[in-house]
Amino acid sequence: MSKKYLYILVFIFSYFHIGSVCSHVDHKQDNMDKYLQDLNFNLPEKIKIVEYINKNKKGVYLELGSGGDSIGEIVDNVDPGLPLKIIVADLDDNVLKSIPKRYPEINKYIENTDKNKLSVELVHLDATNLYVIETSTIQGINASALVHEVHSYSSSKSGLDQFFLESARVLDENGMLIYRDPILQDDAGSPNILVLKESLYKMFVTLLFPKLLDIEFTKIKDMYGNSIKPDFSYTENTTINLHLKHERYRKSMTVAEFIGTPSRHIDFNQDISVVGPRRILSEIERHYVLFLKDVYPCGFIDSTSLQEGKLLSDITPDLARTSVRNFSTNLGVNFGEVLDNKDVSILTMEKDNIREFINRGVEMESTSLLSSNISELFHKKKVDHALYKINDNMIWLDAKLLMLLYNGQGKGILDKFTLINSNENKLPFISMDWLRREGEEYYYYLSMDEFLDYLYRLSDFYFDSIGKGDLMFCPINSDSGVVVSERYLYKNILERDSVQIDMQGEKQDFVVSKAIVNLQLMKKEKAIEIYKKIIANNPDKYTILAASLVEGQHFL
């Protein structure tokens, strides 16, 4: 065997078998500017810590995992003459290094050594291990959209436990933790039906589902090569109903059957419905609207309106104008002019490439040796034979299978196998890169009832271990401790492109809002009284918390 083939063979097996416990930062690396731009979205919501800083007028505050964009706004909204220190922590050194370059105005605070004036410190730090920070030395923590990442890349709940325990350890009594993350639908385990009507939505879910639920090819693994994705038993509790081309009746498929069905056989002109726990439907819905925002903002425009002779600014929903304007400008299409046929083709190219990708899959040049080896690998991984064809000179992969293997342009499988020319310029690389980064992330983990119950029980049982058994995390009060920020554009789009119903056929509201929870580390007695008021204000919503609090069912 030549050294070249030996190298490629080693690559193939290492690519699929070596996991990375650092995957939670890997997805940022390839497109840092875009990643940081996305973090800058809805920035005012991410700096709620400012009101507590201005109220206290002194102290040390911790900014966790913001990508650095929040710090620019924070320093603009506090008095630089006050004795304040803000620690900006991130696990990614590249993010930290980019902050002084993107916000040169904060360099004077980074360099400041006067403890009586505002200073900023950049620290490489894991949110689950704040070891460099001494106990009870922090007055406030800002953790925006961070906890879902801790959950996505940590086994079981250990990452969550450690994050909140570490936060409680470093906070002083009455210190604040401002937590912001998407809201999960209530009664998340109950089955509902999500009917997909828009073709782009159906194609997107076809590519998303294998990536989201995969545990064989995932790189989110522990040191032993085992997947550490959250296990909600989606594959056992979810079915997909669809039409196959040239078949008269709808078919009901398990997740495994759906993934094993060639993408080109699916009839995307017919509705596709996903029947499963409300939790997985929330994941699908949020991934879709974020995909539109980040990758294909023209998806916010009704597809029947996006045509020649239309003024782009007129057909764009008001709440999507900024996203669509930026998208069209980057493609060289004037947002304020009437569209011609070429403009429409440019704007819809990514959607067209997705459709082509699903219909054709991808062909790559191969050799007899490589074909034999990759065939053996697919056999070991129990990949459905319908998703690939292999001969001595060529490998064909279904779009779903390529998404499972895809690790970036010119990387991974696309580095070692050469695309046949007809495929090279038609792959939806922007969508593929987004799915590679976001397709395996779980945006949801607990409903608000589950979350508050979790905090109550974690505090009650484990704060003794950090020397704070008399304290408890709790919303600062029963009325304004939890603030909901609606996403009207996302909700409108989901209502246009789909419908969610319960098992009795009753239409359900889409939940795409975010919660900003103002948590305080307070005396246990005070916290319990606030928890009781929260339950009394909405007993139907907080049944789990009530069971733990009132009936004493304290178990983790």
Coordinates of C-alpha atoms in Angstrom, one line a residue:
M1 CA 0.0 0.0 0.0
S2 CA 1.4 3.4 -0.9
K3 CA 2.0 6.1 1.7
K4 CA -0.7 8.3 0.0
Y5 CA -3.4 5.7 0.3
L6 CA -2.3 4.8 3.8
Y7 CA -2.6 8.4 4.8
I8 CA -6.1 8.7 3.3
L9 CA -7.2 5.5 5.0
V10 CA -6.0 6.7 8.4
F11 CA -7.8 10.0 7.8
I12 CA -11.1 8.3 7.0
F13 CA -11.2 6.3 10.2
S14 CA -9.8 9.1 12.4
Y15 CA -12.4 11.5 11.0
F16 CA -15.3 9.4 12.1
H17 CA -13.8 8.0 15.4
I18 CA -12.0 10.8 17.0
G19 CA -14.3 13.1 19.0
S20 CA -13.5 16.5 20.4
V21 CA -14.4 17.7 23.9
C22 CA -13.8 21.2 22.6
S23 CA -16.5 21.1 20.0
H24 CA -18.3 24.0 21.7
V25 CA -15.8 26.4 20.2
D26 CA -14.9 24.6 17.0
H27 CA -18.1 25.8 15.3
K28 CA -17.0 29.5 15.7
Q29 CA -13.7 29.2 14.0
D30 CA -14.3 29.1 10.2
N31 CA -16.4 32.3 10.0
M32 CA -15.6 34.4 13.0
D33 CA -16.9 37.6 11.5
K34 CA -20.3 36.1 10.8
Y35 CA -20.4 34.4 14.2
L36 CA -19.7 37.7 16.0
Q37 CA -22.2 39.5 13.8
D38 CA -24.9 37.1 14.8
L39 CA -24.1 37.6 18.5
N40 CA -24.6 41.3 18.0
F41 CA -28.3 40.7 17.1
N42 CA -30.8 42.0 19.7
L43 CA -27.9 43.5 21.6
P44 CA -30.0 45.7 23.9
E45 CA -31.5 42.6 25.5
K46 CA -28.0 41.3 26.2
I47 CA -26.9 44.2 28.4
K48 CA -29.6 44.1 31.1
I49 CA -26.8 43.8 33.7
V50 CA -26.2 47.5 33.1
E51 CA -29.1 48.6 35.3
Y52 CA -27.6 46.6 38.3
I53 CA -24.2 48.0 37.6
N54 CA -25.5 51.6 37.6
K55 CA -27.5 50.9 40.8
N56 CA -24.6 49.5 42.7
K57 CA -22.0 52.0 41.3
K58 CA -19.1 49.7 42.3
G59 CA -18.0 46.1 42.2
V60 CA -16.8 43.4 39.9
Y61 CA -19.0 42.0 37.1
L62 CA -18.6 39.0 34.9
E63 CA -19.6 38.9 31.2
L64 CA -19.7 35.3 30.0
G65 CA -19.6 34.0 26.4
S66 CA -21.0 37.1 24.7
G67 CA -18.5 37.2 21.9
G68 CA -17.4 40.6 23.2
D69 CA -20.1 42.6 21.6
S70 CA -21.9 43.3 24.9
I71 CA -18.9 44.8 26.5
G72 CA -18.8 47.7 24.0
E73 CA -22.4 48.6 24.9
I74 CA -21.8 48.1 28.6
V75 CA -18.9 50.5 28.9
D76 CA -20.8 53.1 26.9
N77 CA -23.6 53.0 29.4
V78 CA -21.8 53.1 32.8
D79 CA -19.8 55.9 34.4
P80 CA -16.1 55.3 33.7
G81 CA -15.2 57.3 36.8
L82 CA -16.8 54.7 39.1
P83 CA -14.8 51.9 40.8
L84 CA -16.0 49.1 38.5
K85 CA -14.3 46.1 37.0
I86 CA -15.8 44.0 34.2
I87 CA -14.3 40.6 33.4
V88 CA -15.0 39.4 29.9
A89 CA -14.7 35.7 29.8
D90 CA -14.8 33.4 26.8
L91 CA -13.5 29.9 26.0
D92 CA -12.4 31.0 22.6
D93 CA -9.1 32.9 22.5
N94 CA -9.9 34.2 19.0
V95 CA -13.0 35.9 20.3
L96 CA -11.0 37.5 23.1
K97 CA -8.2 38.7 20.8
S98 CA -10.8 40.2 18.4
I99 CA -12.4 42.5 21.1
P100 CA -9.7 45.2 21.2
K101 CA -9.6 45.3 17.4
R102 CA -13.3 45.6 17.0
Y103 CA -13.8 47.9 19.9
P104 CA -10.6 50.0 20.2
E105 CA -12.3 52.5 22.5
I106 CA -12.2 49.9 25.3
N107 CA -8.4 49.5 25.2
K108 CA -8.0 52.4 27.7
Y109 CA -10.1 50.4 30.1
I110 CA -8.2 47.2 29.5
E111 CA -5.0 49.1 30.3
N112 CA -6.4 50.9 33.3
T113 CA -4.8 50.0 36.6
D114 CA -6.6 52.6 38.8
K115 CA -9.0 50.5 41.0
N116 CA -11.2 53.6 41.5
K117 CA -12.1 53.8 37.8
L118 CA -13.6 51.5 35.3
S119 CA -11.4 48.6 34.1
V120 CA -11.9 45.7 31.7
E121 CA -10.1 42.3 31.9
L122 CA -10.2 39.7 29.2
V123 CA -10.0 36.2 30.5
H124 CA -9.8 32.8 28.8
L125 CA -12.4 30.8 30.9
D126 CA -14.9 28.0 30.8
A127 CA -18.3 28.9 32.1
T128 CA -18.4 25.6 34.0
N129 CA -15.1 26.2 35.7
L130 CA -14.5 29.8 37.0
Y131 CA -11.4 28.6 38.9
V132 CA -9.5 31.9 38.6
I133 CA -12.2 33.9 40.4
E134 CA -12.3 33.8 44.2
T135 CA -15.5 32.9 46.1
S136 CA -18.0 35.7 46.7
T137 CA -16.1 38.4 44.8
I138 CA -18.6 39.0 41.9
Q139 CA -21.6 41.3 42.2
G140 CA -23.2 40.4 38.9
I141 CA -23.0 37.9 36.0
N142 CA -24.3 38.4 32.5
A143 CA -24.9 35.1 30.7
S144 CA -26.7 35.7 27.5
A145 CA -27.7 32.7 25.3
L146 CA -24.9 30.8 27.0
V147 CA -26.7 28.0 28.9
H148 CA -28.0 26.2 25.8
E149 CA -24.4 25.9 24.6
V150 CA -23.3 24.5 28.0
H151 CA -26.1 22.0 27.7
S152 CA -25.4 21.1 24.0
Y153 CA -21.8 20.2 24.6
S154 CA -21.9 18.6 28.1
S155 CA -23.0 15.2 29.0
S156 CA -26.2 14.8 30.9
K157 CA -26.9 17.8 33.2
S158 CA -23.4 18.0 34.6
G159 CA -22.5 21.0 32.6
L160 CA -25.6 22.9 33.8
D161 CA -25.0 21.9 37.4
Q162 CA -21.4 23.0 37.3
F163 CA -22.3 26.3 35.6
F164 CA -24.9 27.3 38.2
L165 CA -22.8 26.0 41.1
E166 CA -19.8 28.0 39.9
S167 CA -22.0 31.1 39.4
A168 CA -23.3 30.8 42.9
R169 CA -19.8 30.3 44.3
V170 CA -18.3 33.4 42.8
L171 CA -21.3 35.7 43.5
D172 CA -21.6 37.4 46.8
E173 CA -24.9 37.4 48.7
N174 CA -27.6 39.3 46.7
G175 CA -25.5 39.1 43.6
M176 CA -27.3 38.9 40.3
L177 CA -27.2 36.4 37.5
I178 CA -28.9 37.7 34.3
Y179 CA -29.8 34.7 32.3
R180 CA -31.2 34.9 28.7
D181 CA -32.2 32.0 26.5
P182 CA -35.0 30.8 24.3
I183 CA -38.3 29.8 25.9
L184 CA -39.3 26.2 25.4
Q185 CA -43.0 25.3 24.9
D186 CA -44.8 24.3 28.1
D187 CA -45.6 20.6 28.6
A188 CA -42.6 19.8 26.4
G189 CA -43.0 16.1 26.5
S190 CA -46.5 16.0 25.1
P191 CA -46.9 15.0 21.5
N192 CA -48.0 17.5 18.9
I193 CA -48.1 17.6 15.1
L194 CA -46.1 20.1 13.1
V195 CA -47.3 20.4 9.5
L196 CA -44.7 21.9 7.1
K197 CA -46.2 23.7 4.1
E198 CA -43.4 25.7 2.6
S199 CA -41.0 23.8 0.3
L200 CA -37.9 25.4 1.8
Y201 CA -39.0 24.4 5.3
K202 CA -39.5 20.8 4.2
M203 CA -36.1 20.7 2.5
F204 CA -34.4 22.3 5.5
V205 CA -35.9 19.7 7.9
T206 CA -34.7 16.9 5.6
L207 CA -31.1 18.1 6.0
L208 CA -31.5 19.1 9.6
F209 CA -33.0 16.0 11.1
P210 CA -30.1 13.6 10.4
K211 CA -27.6 16.2 11.7
L212 CA -29.6 17.0 14.9
L213 CA -30.3 13.4 15.9
D214 CA -27.0 11.7 14.7
I215 CA -24.9 10.0 17.4
E216 CA -22.7 7.9 15.1
F217 CA -20.8 10.6 13.1
T218 CA -21.1 13.5 15.5
K219 CA -17.9 15.2 16.7
I220 CA -19.6 16.2 19.9
K221 CA -18.1 13.3 21.9
D222 CA -16.3 12.5 25.1
M223 CA -12.8 11.2 25.3
Y224 CA -14.0 7.7 24.7
G225 CA -15.7 8.5 21.4
N226 CA -19.3 8.4 22.8
S227 CA -21.8 11.0 21.8
I228 CA -22.6 13.5 24.6
K229 CA -25.6 15.0 22.9
P230 CA -28.6 15.4 25.2
D231 CA -30.8 12.2 25.0
F232 CA -34.5 13.1 24.8
S233 CA -35.4 9.8 23.0
Y234 CA -36.5 11.7 20.0
T235 CA -35.8 8.8 17.6
E236 CA -38.2 6.6 19.5
N237 CA -41.0 9.2 20.1
T238 CA -41.1 10.9 16.7
T239 CA -42.6 10.0 13.3
I240 CA -42.6 11.7 9.9
N241 CA -45.6 11.6 7.5
L242 CA -44.9 12.4 3.9
H243 CA -45.6 11.5 0.3
L244 CA -43.0 9.7 -1.9
K245 CA -42.9 10.6 -5.6
H246 CA -45.1 8.4 -7.7
E247 CA -46.9 6.9 -4.7
R248 CA -50.5 7.5 -4.1
Y249 CA -50.7 7.4 -0.3
R250 CA -48.9 9.1 2.5
K251 CA -46.4 7.1 4.4
S252 CA -45.7 7.2 8.1
M253 CA -42.0 6.7 8.9
T254 CA -39.9 6.4 12.0
V255 CA -36.9 8.7 12.2
A256 CA -34.6 5.9 11.1
E257 CA -36.8 5.2 8.1
F258 CA -37.0 8.9 7.2
I259 CA -33.2 9.3 7.4
G260 CA -32.8 6.1 5.3
T261 CA -35.1 7.3 2.6
P262 CA -33.3 8.8 -0.5
S263 CA -34.0 12.6 -0.4
R264 CA -34.7 12.7 -4.1
H265 CA -37.7 10.3 -3.6
I266 CA -39.5 12.7 -1.2
D267 CA -42.3 14.8 -2.8
F268 CA -41.7 18.3 -1.5
N269 CA -44.9 19.6 -3.3
Q270 CA -46.9 17.8 -0.6
D271 CA -47.2 18.6 3.1
I272 CA -44.8 16.9 5.4
S273 CA -45.8 16.5 9.1
V274 CA -43.6 15.7 12.1
V275 CA -45.3 14.0 15.0
G276 CA -43.3 14.2 18.2
P277 CA -42.8 15.8 21.6
R278 CA -43.3 19.6 21.7
R279 CA -39.7 19.8 22.7
I280 CA -38.4 18.5 19.3
L281 CA -40.9 20.7 17.4
S282 CA -39.5 23.7 19.3
E283 CA -36.0 22.7 18.1
I284 CA -37.2 22.4 14.5
E285 CA -39.0 25.7 14.5
R286 CA -36.1 27.7 16.1
H287 CA -33.5 26.2 13.8
Y288 CA -35.6 27.1 10.8
V289 CA -36.2 30.8 11.7
L290 CA -32.5 31.2 12.6
F291 CA -31.5 29.6 9.3
L292 CA -33.6 32.2 7.5
K293 CA -32.1 35.0 9.5
D294 CA -28.5 33.9 9.2
V295 CA -28.4 32.3 5.7
Y296 CA -31.4 33.1 3.6
P297 CA -33.3 36.2 4.7
C298 CA -35.2 36.2 1.4
G299 CA -37.1 33.4 3.1
F300 CA -38.9 36.1 5.1
I301 CA -40.5 37.3 1.9
D302 CA -43.5 35.4 0.6
S303 CA -42.1 33.2 -2.3
T304 CA -45.0 34.2 -4.6
S305 CA -44.0 37.9 -4.2
L306 CA -40.3 37.5 -5.0
Q307 CA -40.4 37.9 -8.7
E308 CA -39.4 40.1 -11.6
G309 CA -41.0 43.6 -11.6
K310 CA -41.4 43.8 -7.8
L311 CA -39.7 46.4 -5.7
L312 CA -37.7 44.4 -3.1
S313 CA -38.2 47.0 -0.4
D314 CA -42.0 46.8 -0.9
I315 CA -42.3 43.1 -0.6
T316 CA -40.0 42.8 2.5
P317 CA -41.8 42.5 5.9
D318 CA -41.0 45.5 8.0
L319 CA -39.3 43.5 10.8
A320 CA -37.0 41.8 8.2
R321 CA -35.9 44.9 6.3
T322 CA -32.4 45.1 7.8
S323 CA -31.7 41.4 7.2
V324 CA -32.9 41.4 3.7
R325 CA -31.2 44.7 2.8
N326 CA -27.9 43.4 4.1
F327 CA -28.4 40.1 2.2
S328 CA -29.3 41.7 -1.1
T329 CA -26.5 44.3 -0.9
N330 CA -23.9 41.6 -0.3
L331 CA -25.1 39.9 -3.4
G332 CA -25.0 43.1 -5.5
V333 CA -28.8 43.6 -5.7
N334 CA -30.1 47.1 -4.9
F335 CA -32.7 46.9 -2.1
G336 CA -34.5 50.0 -3.4
E337 CA -34.8 49.1 -7.1
V338 CA -37.3 47.0 -9.1
L339 CA -36.1 43.4 -9.5
D340 CA -35.3 42.0 -12.9
N341 CA -35.0 38.3 -13.7
K342 CA -31.3 38.2 -13.0
D343 CA -31.8 39.8 -9.6
V344 CA -34.4 37.2 -8.7
S345 CA -32.0 34.4 -9.7
I346 CA -29.2 35.8 -7.6
L347 CA -31.5 36.2 -4.5
T348 CA -32.9 32.7 -4.8
M349 CA -29.7 30.9 -5.7
E350 CA -29.1 29.4 -2.3
K351 CA -32.7 28.0 -2.2
D352 CA -32.3 26.6 -5.8
N353 CA -28.9 25.0 -4.8
I354 CA -30.6 23.3 -1.8
R355 CA -33.2 21.9 -4.1
E356 CA -30.6 20.7 -6.5
F357 CA -28.5 19.2 -3.7
I358 CA -31.4 17.3 -2.4
N359 CA -32.5 16.0 -5.8
R360 CA -29.0 15.0 -7.0
G361 CA -26.9 14.4 -4.0
V362 CA -23.2 14.6 -4.7
E363 CA -20.7 12.6 -6.8
M364 CA -17.0 12.4 -6.0
E365 CA -14.1 10.8 -7.8
S366 CA -12.7 7.7 -6.1
T367 CA -10.3 4.7 -6.5
S368 CA -10.9 1.0 -6.0
L369 CA -9.1 1.1 -2.6
L370 CA -10.8 4.1 -1.3
S371 CA -14.2 2.9 -2.4
S372 CA -13.6 -0.4 -0.6
N373 CA -12.6 1.3 2.6
I374 CA -15.4 3.8 2.7
S375 CA -17.9 1.0 1.9
E376 CA -16.6 -0.9 4.8
L377 CA -16.9 2.1 7.0
F378 CA -20.5 2.8 6.0
H379 CA -21.3 -0.9 6.7
K380 CA -19.8 -0.7 10.2
K381 CA -21.8 2.5 10.9
K382 CA -25.0 0.8 9.6
V383 CA -25.6 3.5 7.0
D384 CA -28.7 2.7 4.8
H385 CA -27.5 1.4 1.4
A386 CA -30.1 3.7 -0.3
L387 CA -28.0 6.7 0.8
Y388 CA -24.9 5.9 -1.2
K389 CA -23.5 4.2 -4.3
I390 CA -19.9 3.1 -4.6
N391 CA -17.9 1.7 -7.5
D392 CA -14.2 1.7 -8.3
N393 CA -14.1 5.2 -9.8
M394 CA -17.0 7.1 -8.2
I395 CA -18.9 7.6 -4.9
W396 CA -22.4 9.0 -4.8
L397 CA -23.8 10.3 -1.5
D398 CA -27.3 11.4 -0.7
A399 CA -27.6 15.0 0.6
K400 CA -28.4 13.7 4.1
L401 CA -25.3 11.5 4.2
L402 CA -23.0 14.3 3.0
M403 CA -24.3 16.6 5.7
L404 CA -23.4 14.0 8.3
L405 CA -19.9 13.8 7.0
Y406 CA -19.4 17.5 6.0
N407 CA -16.7 19.4 8.0
G408 CA -16.4 22.5 5.8
Q409 CA -15.3 23.5 2.3
G410 CA -12.0 21.9 1.4
K411 CA -12.0 20.0 4.7
G412 CA -12.8 16.5 5.8
I413 CA -14.3 14.4 3.1
L414 CA -14.3 17.2 0.6
D415 CA -10.5 17.5 1.1
K416 CA -9.8 13.9 0.4
F417 CA -12.3 13.2 -2.3
T418 CA -12.6 15.4 -5.5
L419 CA -16.0 16.6 -6.5
I420 CA -17.1 15.8 -10.0
N421 CA -17.3 19.1 -11.9
S422 CA -21.0 19.2 -12.3
N423 CA -21.5 19.3 -8.5
E424 CA -18.8 21.8 -7.6
N425 CA -20.6 25.0 -8.2
K426 CA -24.1 23.9 -7.2
L427 CA -23.6 22.8 -3.6
P428 CA -25.3 25.1 -1.1
F429 CA -22.1 25.7 0.9
I430 CA -23.5 28.6 2.9
S431 CA -26.4 26.4 4.2
M432 CA -24.1 23.5 4.7
D433 CA -21.7 25.5 6.7
W434 CA -24.5 26.8 8.9
L435 CA -25.9 23.3 9.5
R436 CA -22.4 22.1 10.3
R437 CA -22.2 24.8 13.1
E438 CA -25.7 24.9 14.3
G439 CA -27.3 21.7 13.2
E440 CA -26.1 19.7 16.2
E441 CA -26.9 22.4 18.8
Y442 CA -29.9 22.0 21.0
Y443 CA -31.4 25.4 21.7
Y444 CA -33.8 24.1 24.4
Y445 CA -33.3 22.0 27.5
L446 CA -35.9 23.0 30.1
S447 CA -39.3 24.7 30.1
M448 CA -39.5 27.7 32.5
D449 CA -41.3 25.4 35.0
E450 CA -38.6 22.8 34.8
F451 CA -35.9 25.5 34.9
L452 CA -37.1 27.1 38.1
D453 CA -37.7 23.7 39.7
Y454 CA -34.2 22.7 38.7
L455 CA -32.7 25.8 40.3
Y456 CA -34.7 25.4 43.4
R457 CA -33.6 21.8 43.9
L458 CA -30.0 22.4 42.9
S459 CA -29.8 25.2 45.5
D460 CA -31.6 23.2 48.1
F461 CA -29.4 20.2 47.8
Y462 CA -26.0 21.3 46.5
F463 CA -25.3 24.8 47.8
D464 CA -23.9 23.3 51.0
S465 CA -21.1 21.9 48.9
I466 CA -19.9 25.4 48.0
G467 CA -20.5 26.8 51.5
K468 CA -23.7 28.6 50.7
G469 CA -26.4 26.3 52.1
D470 CA -28.3 29.2 53.5
L471 CA -28.7 30.8 50.0
M472 CA -30.7 30.0 46.9
F473 CA -31.0 31.2 43.3
C474 CA -34.4 32.7 42.6
P475 CA -36.0 35.3 40.3
I476 CA -35.5 38.7 42.1
N477 CA -39.3 39.0 42.5
S478 CA -42.5 37.2 41.4
D479 CA -43.6 39.9 39.0
S480 CA -40.7 41.2 37.0
G481 CA -38.1 38.5 37.7
V482 CA -38.9 36.8 34.4
V483 CA -39.2 39.1 31.4
V484 CA -40.4 37.8 28.0
S485 CA -39.0 39.2 24.8
E486 CA -41.2 38.4 21.8
R487 CA -40.0 37.5 18.3
Y488 CA -42.9 38.7 16.2
L489 CA -41.2 38.2 12.8
Y490 CA -40.3 34.6 13.6
K491 CA -43.8 33.9 14.8
N492 CA -45.3 35.3 11.7
I493 CA -43.0 33.3 9.5
L494 CA -43.8 30.0 11.3
E495 CA -47.6 30.7 11.0
R496 CA -47.1 31.3 7.2
D497 CA -45.0 28.3 6.6
S498 CA -46.5 25.7 9.0
V499 CA -49.1 24.9 11.6
Q500 CA -48.8 23.1 14.9
I501 CA -51.7 21.2 16.4
D502 CA -52.2 19.0 19.4
M503 CA -53.4 15.4 19.1
Q504 CA -57.0 16.5 19.2
G505 CA -56.5 18.8 16.3
E506 CA -56.5 22.1 18.2
K507 CA -54.1 24.7 16.8
Q508 CA -51.2 25.6 19.0
D509 CA -49.4 28.9 19.4
F510 CA -45.8 29.1 18.3
V511 CA -43.4 29.9 21.0
V512 CA -40.3 31.7 19.7
S513 CA -39.8 34.3 22.5
K514 CA -36.8 34.6 24.7
A515 CA -36.8 34.8 28.5
I516 CA -34.6 37.2 30.4
V517 CA -34.5 35.9 34.0
N518 CA -33.1 38.2 36.7
L519 CA -31.8 35.7 39.2
Q520 CA -30.5 36.7 42.6
L521 CA -28.5 34.7 45.1
M522 CA -30.6 35.4 48.2
K523 CA -31.5 34.0 51.6
K524 CA -33.3 30.7 51.3
E525 CA -36.3 31.8 53.3
K526 CA -36.9 34.8 51.0
A527 CA -36.4 32.7 47.9
I528 CA -39.0 30.2 49.0
E529 CA -41.6 32.9 49.5
I530 CA -41.0 34.3 46.0
Y531 CA -41.3 30.8 44.5
K532 CA -44.6 30.4 46.3
K533 CA -45.8 33.7 44.8
I534 CA -44.7 32.6 41.3
I535 CA -46.7 29.4 41.7
A536 CA -49.8 31.2 43.1
N537 CA -49.7 33.7 40.1
N538 CA -49.8 30.9 37.6
P539 CA -50.5 27.4 39.1
D540 CA -51.2 25.7 35.8
K541 CA -47.8 26.7 34.4
Y542 CA -45.7 25.8 37.4
T543 CA -46.9 22.3 38.4
I544 CA -43.5 20.7 38.6
L545 CA -42.1 23.5 40.8
A546 CA -45.2 23.3 43.0
A547 CA -44.7 19.5 43.4
S548 CA -41.1 20.0 44.6
L549 CA -41.9 23.0 46.8
V550 CA -45.2 22.1 48.3
E551 CA -45.1 18.3 48.4
G552 CA -41.4 18.0 49.2
Q553 CA -40.4 15.9 46.2
H554 CA -36.8 16.9 46.3
F555 CA -34.8 14.7 43.9
L556 CA -32.4 15.4 41.1

